[in-house]
PDB file of C-alpha atoms in Angstrom:
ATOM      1  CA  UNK I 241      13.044   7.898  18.920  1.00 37.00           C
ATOM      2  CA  UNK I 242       9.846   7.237  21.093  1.00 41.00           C
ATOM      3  CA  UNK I 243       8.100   3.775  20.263  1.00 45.00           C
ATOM      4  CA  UNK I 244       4.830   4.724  21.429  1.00 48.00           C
ATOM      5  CA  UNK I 245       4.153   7.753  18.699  1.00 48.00           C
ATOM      6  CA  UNK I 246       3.111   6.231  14.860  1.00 54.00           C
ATOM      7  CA  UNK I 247       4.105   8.643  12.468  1.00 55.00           C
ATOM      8  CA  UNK I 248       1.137   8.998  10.597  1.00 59.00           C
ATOM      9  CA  UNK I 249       1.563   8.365   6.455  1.00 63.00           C
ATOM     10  CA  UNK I 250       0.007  10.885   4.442  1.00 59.00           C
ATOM     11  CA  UNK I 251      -2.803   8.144   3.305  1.00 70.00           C
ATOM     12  CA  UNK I 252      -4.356   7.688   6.532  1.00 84.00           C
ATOM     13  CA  UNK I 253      -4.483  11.474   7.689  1.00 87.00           C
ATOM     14  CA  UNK I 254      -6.992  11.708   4.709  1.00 89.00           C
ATOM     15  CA  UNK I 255      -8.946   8.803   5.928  1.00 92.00           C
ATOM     16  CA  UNK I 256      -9.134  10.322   9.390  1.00 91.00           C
ATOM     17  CA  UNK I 257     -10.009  13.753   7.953  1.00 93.00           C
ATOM     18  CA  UNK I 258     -13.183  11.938   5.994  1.00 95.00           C
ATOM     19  CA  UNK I 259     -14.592   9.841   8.812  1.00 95.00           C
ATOM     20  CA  UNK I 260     -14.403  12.805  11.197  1.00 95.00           C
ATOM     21  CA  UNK I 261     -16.239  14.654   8.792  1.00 96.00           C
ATOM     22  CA  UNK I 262     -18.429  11.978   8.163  1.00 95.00           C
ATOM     23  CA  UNK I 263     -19.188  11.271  11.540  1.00 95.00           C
ATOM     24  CA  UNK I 264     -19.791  14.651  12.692  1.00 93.00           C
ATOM     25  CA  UNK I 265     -20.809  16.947  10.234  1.00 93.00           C
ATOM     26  CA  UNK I 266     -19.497  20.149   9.167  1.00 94.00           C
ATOM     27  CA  UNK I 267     -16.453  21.531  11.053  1.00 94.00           C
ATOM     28  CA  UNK I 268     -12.855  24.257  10.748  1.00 93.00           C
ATOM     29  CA  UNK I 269     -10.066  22.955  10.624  1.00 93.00           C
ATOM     30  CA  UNK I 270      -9.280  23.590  14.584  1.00 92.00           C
ATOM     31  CA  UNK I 271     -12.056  21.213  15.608  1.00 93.00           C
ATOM     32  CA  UNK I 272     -11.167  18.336  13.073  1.00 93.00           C
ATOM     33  CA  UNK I 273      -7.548  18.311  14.866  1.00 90.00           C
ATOM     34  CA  UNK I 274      -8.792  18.808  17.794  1.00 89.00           C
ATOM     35  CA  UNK I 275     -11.201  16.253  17.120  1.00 90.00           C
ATOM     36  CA  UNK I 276      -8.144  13.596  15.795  1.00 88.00           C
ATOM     37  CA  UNK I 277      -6.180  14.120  18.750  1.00 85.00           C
ATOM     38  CA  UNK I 278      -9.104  13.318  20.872  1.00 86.00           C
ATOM     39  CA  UNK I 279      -9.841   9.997  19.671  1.00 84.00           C
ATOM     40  CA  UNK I 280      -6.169   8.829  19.157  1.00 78.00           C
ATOM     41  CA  UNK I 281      -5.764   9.651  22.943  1.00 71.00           C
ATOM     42  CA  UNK I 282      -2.815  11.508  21.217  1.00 66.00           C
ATOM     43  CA  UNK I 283      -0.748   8.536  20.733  1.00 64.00           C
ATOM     44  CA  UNK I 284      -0.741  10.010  16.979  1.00 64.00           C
ATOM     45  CA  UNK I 285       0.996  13.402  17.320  1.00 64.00           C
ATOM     46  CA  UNK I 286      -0.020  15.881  14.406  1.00 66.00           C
ATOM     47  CA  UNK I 287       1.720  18.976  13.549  1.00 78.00           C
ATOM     48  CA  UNK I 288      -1.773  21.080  14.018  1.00 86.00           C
ATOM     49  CA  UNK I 289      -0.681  22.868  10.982  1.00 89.00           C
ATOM     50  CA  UNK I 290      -0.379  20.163   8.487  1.00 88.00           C
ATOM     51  CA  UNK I 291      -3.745  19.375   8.813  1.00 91.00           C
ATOM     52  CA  UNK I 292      -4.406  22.439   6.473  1.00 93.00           C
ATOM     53  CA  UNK I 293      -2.165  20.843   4.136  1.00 92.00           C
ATOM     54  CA  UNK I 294      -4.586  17.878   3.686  1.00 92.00           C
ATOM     55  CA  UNK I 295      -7.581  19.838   3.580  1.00 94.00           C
ATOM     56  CA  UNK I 296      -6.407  21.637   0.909  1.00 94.00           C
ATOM     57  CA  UNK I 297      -5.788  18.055  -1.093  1.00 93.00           C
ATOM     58  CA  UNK I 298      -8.776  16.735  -0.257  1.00 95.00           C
ATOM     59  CA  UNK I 299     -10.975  19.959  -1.416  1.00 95.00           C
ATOM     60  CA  UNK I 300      -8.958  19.747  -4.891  1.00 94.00           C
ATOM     61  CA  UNK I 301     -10.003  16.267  -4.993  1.00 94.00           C
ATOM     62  CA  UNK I 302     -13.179  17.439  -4.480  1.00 95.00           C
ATOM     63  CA  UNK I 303     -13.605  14.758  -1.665  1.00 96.00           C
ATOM     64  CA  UNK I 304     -14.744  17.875   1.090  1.00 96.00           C
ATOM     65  CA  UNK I 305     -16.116  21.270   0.547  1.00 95.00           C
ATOM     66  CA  UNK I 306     -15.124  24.484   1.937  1.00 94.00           C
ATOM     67  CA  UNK I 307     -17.770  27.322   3.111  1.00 93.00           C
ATOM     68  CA  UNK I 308     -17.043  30.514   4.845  1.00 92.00           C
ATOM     69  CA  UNK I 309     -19.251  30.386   8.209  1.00 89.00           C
ATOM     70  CA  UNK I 310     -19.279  31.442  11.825  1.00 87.00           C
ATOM     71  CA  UNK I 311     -17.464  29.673  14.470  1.00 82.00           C
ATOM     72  CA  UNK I 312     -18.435  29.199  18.111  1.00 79.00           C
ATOM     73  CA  UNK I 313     -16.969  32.080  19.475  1.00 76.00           C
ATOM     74  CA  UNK I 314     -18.207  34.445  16.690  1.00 81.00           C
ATOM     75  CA  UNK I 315     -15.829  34.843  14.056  1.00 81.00           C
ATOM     76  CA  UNK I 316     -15.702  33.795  10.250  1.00 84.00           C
ATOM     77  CA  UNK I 317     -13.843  30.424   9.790  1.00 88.00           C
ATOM     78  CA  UNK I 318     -13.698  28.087   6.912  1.00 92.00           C
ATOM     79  CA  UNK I 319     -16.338  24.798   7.767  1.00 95.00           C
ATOM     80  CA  UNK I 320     -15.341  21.726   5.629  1.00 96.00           C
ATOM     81  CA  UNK I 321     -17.723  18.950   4.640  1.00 96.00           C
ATOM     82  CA  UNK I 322     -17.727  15.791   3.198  1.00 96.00           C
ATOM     83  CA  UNK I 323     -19.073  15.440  -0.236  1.00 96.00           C
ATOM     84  CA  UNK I 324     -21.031  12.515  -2.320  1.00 95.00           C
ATOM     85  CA  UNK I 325     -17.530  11.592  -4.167  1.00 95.00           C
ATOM     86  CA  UNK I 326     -15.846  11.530  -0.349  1.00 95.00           C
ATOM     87  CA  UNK I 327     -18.324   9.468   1.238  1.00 96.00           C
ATOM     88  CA  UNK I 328     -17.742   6.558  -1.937  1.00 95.00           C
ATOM     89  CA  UNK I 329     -13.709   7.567  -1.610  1.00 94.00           C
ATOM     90  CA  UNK I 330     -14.055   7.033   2.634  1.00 95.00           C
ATOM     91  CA  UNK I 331     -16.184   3.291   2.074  1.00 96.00           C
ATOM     92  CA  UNK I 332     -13.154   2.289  -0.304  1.00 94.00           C
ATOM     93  CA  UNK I 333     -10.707   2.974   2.042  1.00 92.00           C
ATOM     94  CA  UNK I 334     -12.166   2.014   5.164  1.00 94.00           C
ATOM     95  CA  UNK I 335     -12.528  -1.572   3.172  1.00 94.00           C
ATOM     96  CA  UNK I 336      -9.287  -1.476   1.900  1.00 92.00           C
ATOM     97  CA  UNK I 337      -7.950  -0.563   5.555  1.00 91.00           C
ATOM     98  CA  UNK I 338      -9.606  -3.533   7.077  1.00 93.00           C
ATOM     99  CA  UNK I 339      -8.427  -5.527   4.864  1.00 94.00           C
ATOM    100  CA  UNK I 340      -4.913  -5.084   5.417  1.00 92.00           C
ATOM    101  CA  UNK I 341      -5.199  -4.352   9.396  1.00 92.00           C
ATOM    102  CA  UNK I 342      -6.621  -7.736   9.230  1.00 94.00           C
ATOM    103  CA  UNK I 343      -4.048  -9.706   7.010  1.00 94.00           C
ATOM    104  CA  UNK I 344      -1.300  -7.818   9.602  1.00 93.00           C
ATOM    105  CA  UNK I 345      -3.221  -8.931  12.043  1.00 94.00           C
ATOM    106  CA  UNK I 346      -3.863 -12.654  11.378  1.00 93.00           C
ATOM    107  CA  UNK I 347       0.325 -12.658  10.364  1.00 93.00           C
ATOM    108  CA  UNK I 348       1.269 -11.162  14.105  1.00 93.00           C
ATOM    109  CA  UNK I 349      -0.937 -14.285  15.518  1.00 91.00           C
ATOM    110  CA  UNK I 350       0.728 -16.671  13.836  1.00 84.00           C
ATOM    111  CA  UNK I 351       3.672 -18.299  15.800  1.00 83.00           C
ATOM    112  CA  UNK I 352       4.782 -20.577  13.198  1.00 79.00           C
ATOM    113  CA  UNK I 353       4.056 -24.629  12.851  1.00 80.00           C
ATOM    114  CA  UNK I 354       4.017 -26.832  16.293  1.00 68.00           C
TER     115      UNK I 354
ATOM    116  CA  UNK P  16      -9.114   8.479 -11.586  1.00 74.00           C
ATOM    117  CA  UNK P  17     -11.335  11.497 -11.377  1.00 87.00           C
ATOM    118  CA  UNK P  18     -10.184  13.134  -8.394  1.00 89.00           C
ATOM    119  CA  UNK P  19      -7.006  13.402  -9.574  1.00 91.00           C
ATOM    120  CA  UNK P  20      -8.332  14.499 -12.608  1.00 92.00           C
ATOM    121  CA  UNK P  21     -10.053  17.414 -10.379  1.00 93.00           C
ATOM    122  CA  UNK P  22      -7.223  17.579  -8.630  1.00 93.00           C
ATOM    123  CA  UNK P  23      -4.702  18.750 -11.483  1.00 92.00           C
ATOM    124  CA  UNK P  24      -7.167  21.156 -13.011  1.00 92.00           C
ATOM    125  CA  UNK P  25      -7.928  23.114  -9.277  1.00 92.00           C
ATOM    126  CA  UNK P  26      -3.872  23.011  -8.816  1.00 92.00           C
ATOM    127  CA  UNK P  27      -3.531  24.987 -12.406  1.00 89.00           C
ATOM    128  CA  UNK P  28      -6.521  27.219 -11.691  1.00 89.00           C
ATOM    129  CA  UNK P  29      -4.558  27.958  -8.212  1.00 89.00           C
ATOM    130  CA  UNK P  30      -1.584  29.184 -10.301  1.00 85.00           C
ATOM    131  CA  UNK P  31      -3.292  32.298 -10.507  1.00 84.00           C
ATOM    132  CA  UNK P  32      -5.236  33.052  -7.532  1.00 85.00           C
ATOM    133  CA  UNK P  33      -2.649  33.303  -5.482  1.00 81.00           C
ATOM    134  CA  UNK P  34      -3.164  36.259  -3.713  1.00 82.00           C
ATOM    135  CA  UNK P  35      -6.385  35.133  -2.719  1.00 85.00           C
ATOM    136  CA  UNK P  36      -5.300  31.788  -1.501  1.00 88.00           C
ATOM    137  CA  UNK P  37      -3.113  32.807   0.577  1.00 89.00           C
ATOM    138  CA  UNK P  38      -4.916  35.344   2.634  1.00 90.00           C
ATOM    139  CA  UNK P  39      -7.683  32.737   2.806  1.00 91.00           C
ATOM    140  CA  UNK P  40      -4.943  30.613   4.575  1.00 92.00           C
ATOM    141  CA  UNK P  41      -3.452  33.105   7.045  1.00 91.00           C
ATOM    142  CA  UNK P  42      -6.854  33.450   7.704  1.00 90.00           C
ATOM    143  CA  UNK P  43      -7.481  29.878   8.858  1.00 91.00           C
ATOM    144  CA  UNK P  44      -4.259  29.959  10.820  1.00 92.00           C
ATOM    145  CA  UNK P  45      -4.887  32.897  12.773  1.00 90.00           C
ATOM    146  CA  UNK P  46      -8.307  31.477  13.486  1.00 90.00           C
ATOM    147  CA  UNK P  47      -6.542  28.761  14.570  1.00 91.00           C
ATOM    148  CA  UNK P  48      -4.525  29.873  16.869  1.00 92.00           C
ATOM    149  CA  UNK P  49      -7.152  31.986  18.414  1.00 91.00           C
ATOM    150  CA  UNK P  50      -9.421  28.398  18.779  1.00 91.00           C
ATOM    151  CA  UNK P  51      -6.727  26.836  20.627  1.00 91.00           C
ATOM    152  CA  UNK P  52      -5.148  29.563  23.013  1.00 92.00           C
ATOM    153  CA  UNK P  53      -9.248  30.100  24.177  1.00 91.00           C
ATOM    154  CA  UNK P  54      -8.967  26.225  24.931  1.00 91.00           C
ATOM    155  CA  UNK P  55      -5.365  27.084  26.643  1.00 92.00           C
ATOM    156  CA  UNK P  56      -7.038  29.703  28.480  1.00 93.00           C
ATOM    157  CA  UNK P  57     -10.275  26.975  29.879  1.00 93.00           C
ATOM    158  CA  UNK P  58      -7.839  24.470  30.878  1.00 91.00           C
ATOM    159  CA  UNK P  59      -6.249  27.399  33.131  1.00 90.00           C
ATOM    160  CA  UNK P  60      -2.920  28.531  31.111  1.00 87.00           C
ATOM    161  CA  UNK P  61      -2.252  32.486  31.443  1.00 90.00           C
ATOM    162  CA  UNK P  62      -3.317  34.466  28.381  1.00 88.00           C
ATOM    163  CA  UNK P  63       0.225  34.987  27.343  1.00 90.00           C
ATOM    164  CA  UNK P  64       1.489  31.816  27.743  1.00 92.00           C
ATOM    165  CA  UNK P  65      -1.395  30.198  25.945  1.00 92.00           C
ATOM    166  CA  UNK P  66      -1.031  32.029  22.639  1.00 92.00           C
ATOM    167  CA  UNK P  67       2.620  31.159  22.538  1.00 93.00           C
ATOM    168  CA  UNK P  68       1.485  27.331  23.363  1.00 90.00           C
ATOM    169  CA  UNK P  69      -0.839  27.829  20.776  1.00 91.00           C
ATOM    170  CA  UNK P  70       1.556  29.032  18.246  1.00 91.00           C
ATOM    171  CA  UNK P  71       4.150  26.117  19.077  1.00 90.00           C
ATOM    172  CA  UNK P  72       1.317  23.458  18.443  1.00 88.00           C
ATOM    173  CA  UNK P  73       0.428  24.583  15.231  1.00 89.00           C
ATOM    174  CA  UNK P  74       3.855  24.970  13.416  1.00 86.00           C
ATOM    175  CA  UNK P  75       6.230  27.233  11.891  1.00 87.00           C
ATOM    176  CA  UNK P  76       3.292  29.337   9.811  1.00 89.00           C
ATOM    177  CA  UNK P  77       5.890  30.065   7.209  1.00 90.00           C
ATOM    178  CA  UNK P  78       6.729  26.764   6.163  1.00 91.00           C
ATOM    179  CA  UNK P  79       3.180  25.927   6.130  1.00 92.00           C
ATOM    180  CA  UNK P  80       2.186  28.423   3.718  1.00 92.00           C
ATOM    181  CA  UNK P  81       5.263  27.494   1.851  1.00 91.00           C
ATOM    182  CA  UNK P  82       4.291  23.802   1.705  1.00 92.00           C
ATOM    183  CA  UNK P  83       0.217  24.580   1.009  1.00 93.00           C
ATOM    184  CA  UNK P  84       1.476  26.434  -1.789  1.00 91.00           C
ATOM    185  CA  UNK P  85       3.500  23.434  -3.241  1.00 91.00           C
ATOM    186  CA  UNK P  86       0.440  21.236  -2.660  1.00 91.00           C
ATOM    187  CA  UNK P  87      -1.790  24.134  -3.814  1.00 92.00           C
ATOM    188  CA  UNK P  88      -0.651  25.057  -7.075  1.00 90.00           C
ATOM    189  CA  UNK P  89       1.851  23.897  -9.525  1.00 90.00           C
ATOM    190  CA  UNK P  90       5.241  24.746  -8.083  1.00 87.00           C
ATOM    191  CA  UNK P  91       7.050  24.896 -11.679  1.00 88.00           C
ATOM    192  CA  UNK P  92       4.036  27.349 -13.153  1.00 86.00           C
ATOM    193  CA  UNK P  93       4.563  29.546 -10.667  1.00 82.00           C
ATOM    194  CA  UNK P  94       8.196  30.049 -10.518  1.00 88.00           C
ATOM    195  CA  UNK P  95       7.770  30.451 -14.418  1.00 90.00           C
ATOM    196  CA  UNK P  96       4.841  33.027 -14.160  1.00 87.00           C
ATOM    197  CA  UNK P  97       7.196  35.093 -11.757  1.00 88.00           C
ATOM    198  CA  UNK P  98      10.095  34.731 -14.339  1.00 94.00           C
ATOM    199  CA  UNK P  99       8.140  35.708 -17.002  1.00 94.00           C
ATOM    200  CA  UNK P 100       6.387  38.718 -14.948  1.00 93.00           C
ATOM    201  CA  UNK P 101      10.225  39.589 -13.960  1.00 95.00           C
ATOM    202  CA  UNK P 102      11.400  39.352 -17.896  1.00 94.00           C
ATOM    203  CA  UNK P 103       8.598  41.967 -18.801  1.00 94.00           C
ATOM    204  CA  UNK P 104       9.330  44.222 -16.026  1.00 95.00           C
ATOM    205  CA  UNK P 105      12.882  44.691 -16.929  1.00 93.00           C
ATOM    206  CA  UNK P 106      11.958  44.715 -21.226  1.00 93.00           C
ATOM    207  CA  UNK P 107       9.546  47.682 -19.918  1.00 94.00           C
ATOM    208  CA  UNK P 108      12.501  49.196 -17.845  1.00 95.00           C
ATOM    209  CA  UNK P 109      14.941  49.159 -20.960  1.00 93.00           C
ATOM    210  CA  UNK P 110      12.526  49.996 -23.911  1.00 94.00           C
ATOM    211  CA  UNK P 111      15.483  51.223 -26.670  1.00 94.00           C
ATOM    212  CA  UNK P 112      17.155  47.451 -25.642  1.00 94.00           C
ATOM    213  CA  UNK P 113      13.432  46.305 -26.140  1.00 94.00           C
ATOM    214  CA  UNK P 114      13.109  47.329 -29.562  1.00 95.00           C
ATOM    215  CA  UNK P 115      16.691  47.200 -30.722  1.00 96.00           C
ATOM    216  CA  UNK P 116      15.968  42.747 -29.698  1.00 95.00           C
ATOM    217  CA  UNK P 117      12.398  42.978 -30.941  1.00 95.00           C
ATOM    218  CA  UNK P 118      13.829  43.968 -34.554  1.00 97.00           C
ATOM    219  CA  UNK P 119      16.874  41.589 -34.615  1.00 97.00           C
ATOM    220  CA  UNK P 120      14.432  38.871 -33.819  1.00 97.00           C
ATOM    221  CA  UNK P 121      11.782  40.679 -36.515  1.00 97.00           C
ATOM    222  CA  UNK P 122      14.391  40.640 -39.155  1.00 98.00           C
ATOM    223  CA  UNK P 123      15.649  36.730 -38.234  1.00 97.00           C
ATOM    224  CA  UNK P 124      12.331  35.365 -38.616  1.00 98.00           C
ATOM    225  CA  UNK P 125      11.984  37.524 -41.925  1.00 97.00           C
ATOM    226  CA  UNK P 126      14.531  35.426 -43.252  1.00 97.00           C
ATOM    227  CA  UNK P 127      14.313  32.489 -42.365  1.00 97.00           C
ATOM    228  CA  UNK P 128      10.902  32.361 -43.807  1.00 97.00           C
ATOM    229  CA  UNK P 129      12.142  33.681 -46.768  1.00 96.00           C
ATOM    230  CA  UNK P 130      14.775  31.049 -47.338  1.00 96.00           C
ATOM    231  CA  UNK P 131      12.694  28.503 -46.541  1.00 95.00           C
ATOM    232  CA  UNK P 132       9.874  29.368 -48.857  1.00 94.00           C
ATOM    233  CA  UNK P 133      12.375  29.844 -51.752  1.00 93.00           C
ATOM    234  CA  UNK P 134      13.751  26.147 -50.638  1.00 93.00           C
ATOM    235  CA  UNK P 135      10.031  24.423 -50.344  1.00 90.00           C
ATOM    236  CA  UNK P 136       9.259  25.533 -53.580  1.00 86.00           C
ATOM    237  CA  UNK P 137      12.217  24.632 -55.711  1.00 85.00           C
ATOM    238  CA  UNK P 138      13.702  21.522 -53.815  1.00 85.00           C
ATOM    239  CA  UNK P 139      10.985  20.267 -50.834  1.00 83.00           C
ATOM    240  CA  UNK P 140       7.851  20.085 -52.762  1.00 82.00           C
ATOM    241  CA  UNK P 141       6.927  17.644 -55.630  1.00 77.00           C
ATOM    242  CA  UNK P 142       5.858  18.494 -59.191  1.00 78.00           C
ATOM    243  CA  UNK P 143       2.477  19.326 -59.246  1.00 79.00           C
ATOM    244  CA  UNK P 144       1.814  16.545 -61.720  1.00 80.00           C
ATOM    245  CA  UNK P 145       0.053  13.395 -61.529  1.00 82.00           C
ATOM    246  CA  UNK P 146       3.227  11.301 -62.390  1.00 82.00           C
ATOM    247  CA  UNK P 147       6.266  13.451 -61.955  1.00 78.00           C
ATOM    248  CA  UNK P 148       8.722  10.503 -62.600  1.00 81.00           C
ATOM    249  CA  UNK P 149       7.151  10.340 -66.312  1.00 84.00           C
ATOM    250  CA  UNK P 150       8.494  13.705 -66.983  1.00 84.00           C
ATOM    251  CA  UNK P 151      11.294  14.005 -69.577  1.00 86.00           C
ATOM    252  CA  UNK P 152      13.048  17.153 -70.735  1.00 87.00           C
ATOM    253  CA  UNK P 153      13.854  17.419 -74.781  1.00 88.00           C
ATOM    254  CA  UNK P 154      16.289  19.011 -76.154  1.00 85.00           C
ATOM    255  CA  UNK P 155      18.590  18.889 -79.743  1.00 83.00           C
ATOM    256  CA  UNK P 156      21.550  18.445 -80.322  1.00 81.00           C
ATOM    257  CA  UNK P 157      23.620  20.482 -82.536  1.00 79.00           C
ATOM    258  CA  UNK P 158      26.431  17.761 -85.021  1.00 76.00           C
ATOM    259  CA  UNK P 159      29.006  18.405 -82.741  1.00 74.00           C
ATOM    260  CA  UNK P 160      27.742  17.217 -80.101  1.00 66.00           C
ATOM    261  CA  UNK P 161      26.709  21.076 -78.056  1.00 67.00           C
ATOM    262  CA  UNK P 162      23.279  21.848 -77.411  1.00 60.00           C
ATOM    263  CA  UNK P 163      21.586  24.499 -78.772  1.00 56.00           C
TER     264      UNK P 163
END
């Protein structure tokens, strides 16, 4: 198995999916995988597909809407967005995710008494 | 929680557009594809080869329309709305089985009800008194000992 390449838990392909909708507006699907693989320099490999899969969680959660629209080269795709409950959801998590980076964090440093 | 609250209620409501759903899906996916094999095509990949690229990348489309539909709607509903669909389809098939099982049923229920309003009356239910325990029954006596 390859070191390098996190499988990514379910939990944090949600918080991805917010903060790229968060931090650029309304996109498809296509661009917010694109846009994920970008910024991971693909160390995180996604099955393109499954990111449909958490869409469709995250709309049911009502987290992100869906609207019919027009994509870039002229043809009707779905545009999510991030709603008012998504933005309060994406805060709590990105606290909650700091918090725990950082405990890992401050445990990794630690190389026991001298 | 209220999103799962939303969650549950958009999952049962998915039950039965289902149809809709999942062209809505293959709809995505196709658009998908066609996204990503235009990028193929920028970065210099041959038409052909970029689709199939393009296809690879994004997954078996079967299993993903199997798995949205897990996540989509309520797995157990829908294999019982298909049974139940199925069960009327073959009643409607076999109409003299229909109502030869619709009558057997009829008359079971009849009875039963029957029975058990005969029993609630006599043995279930109390007097309709205020006391019932107070209630004596008199009778005589004949000399040798016989009732009347």
């Amino acid at each position: 198995m390859p070191e390098n390449k996190s499988e990514i838990l379910q939990g944090t392909l949600d918080l991805m999916v917010l903060q790229t909708l968060q931090a650029m507006g309304p996109l498809h699907g296509y661009g917010i995988a694109r846009r994920i693989e970008q910024v991971s320099k693909e160390a995180l490999q996604v099955n393109q597909g499954t990111i449909y899969l958490c869409l469709v969680r995250l709309v049911q959660k009502k987290w992100i809407k869906a609207e019919w629209g027009i994509s870039e080269n002229n043809r009707k795709a779905r545009f999510y967005s991030i709603s008012k409950a998504g933005q309060k959801q994406l805060a709590a998590e990105t606290e909650n995710w700091q918090r725990v980076a950082g405990t890992i964090a401050r445990l990794l440093q630690w190389e026991g008494p001298k | 929680m209220l999103s799962a609250f939303h969650r549950i209620i958009a999952r049962i409501r998915a039950v039965f557009q289902r149809a809709g759903s999942d062209r809505d899906l293959e709809f995505e996916l196709e658009a998908h594809v066609q996204l990503l094999t235009e990028d193929h095509i920028l970065r210099g990949t041959l038409r052909g080869e970029a689709e199939r690229l393009a296809r690879i990348e994004l997954g078996g489309v079967y299993q993903l329309q199997e798995s949205h539909r897990e996540i989509r709607a309520l797995p157990f509903l829908d294999t019982l709305r298909q049974d139940l669909r199925y069960t009327f389809r073959t009643l409607k098939q076999n109409p003299g089985f229909t109502a030869f099982a619709i009558l057997i049923i009829g008359a079971g229920v009849g009875a039963s009800s029957t029975i058990f309003s005969v029993v609630n009356t006599l043995l279930l239910r109390p007097l309709p008194l205020h006391d019932s325990r107070q209630l004596v029954w008199i009778y005589n006596l004949a000399d040798d000992g016989v009732s009347d």
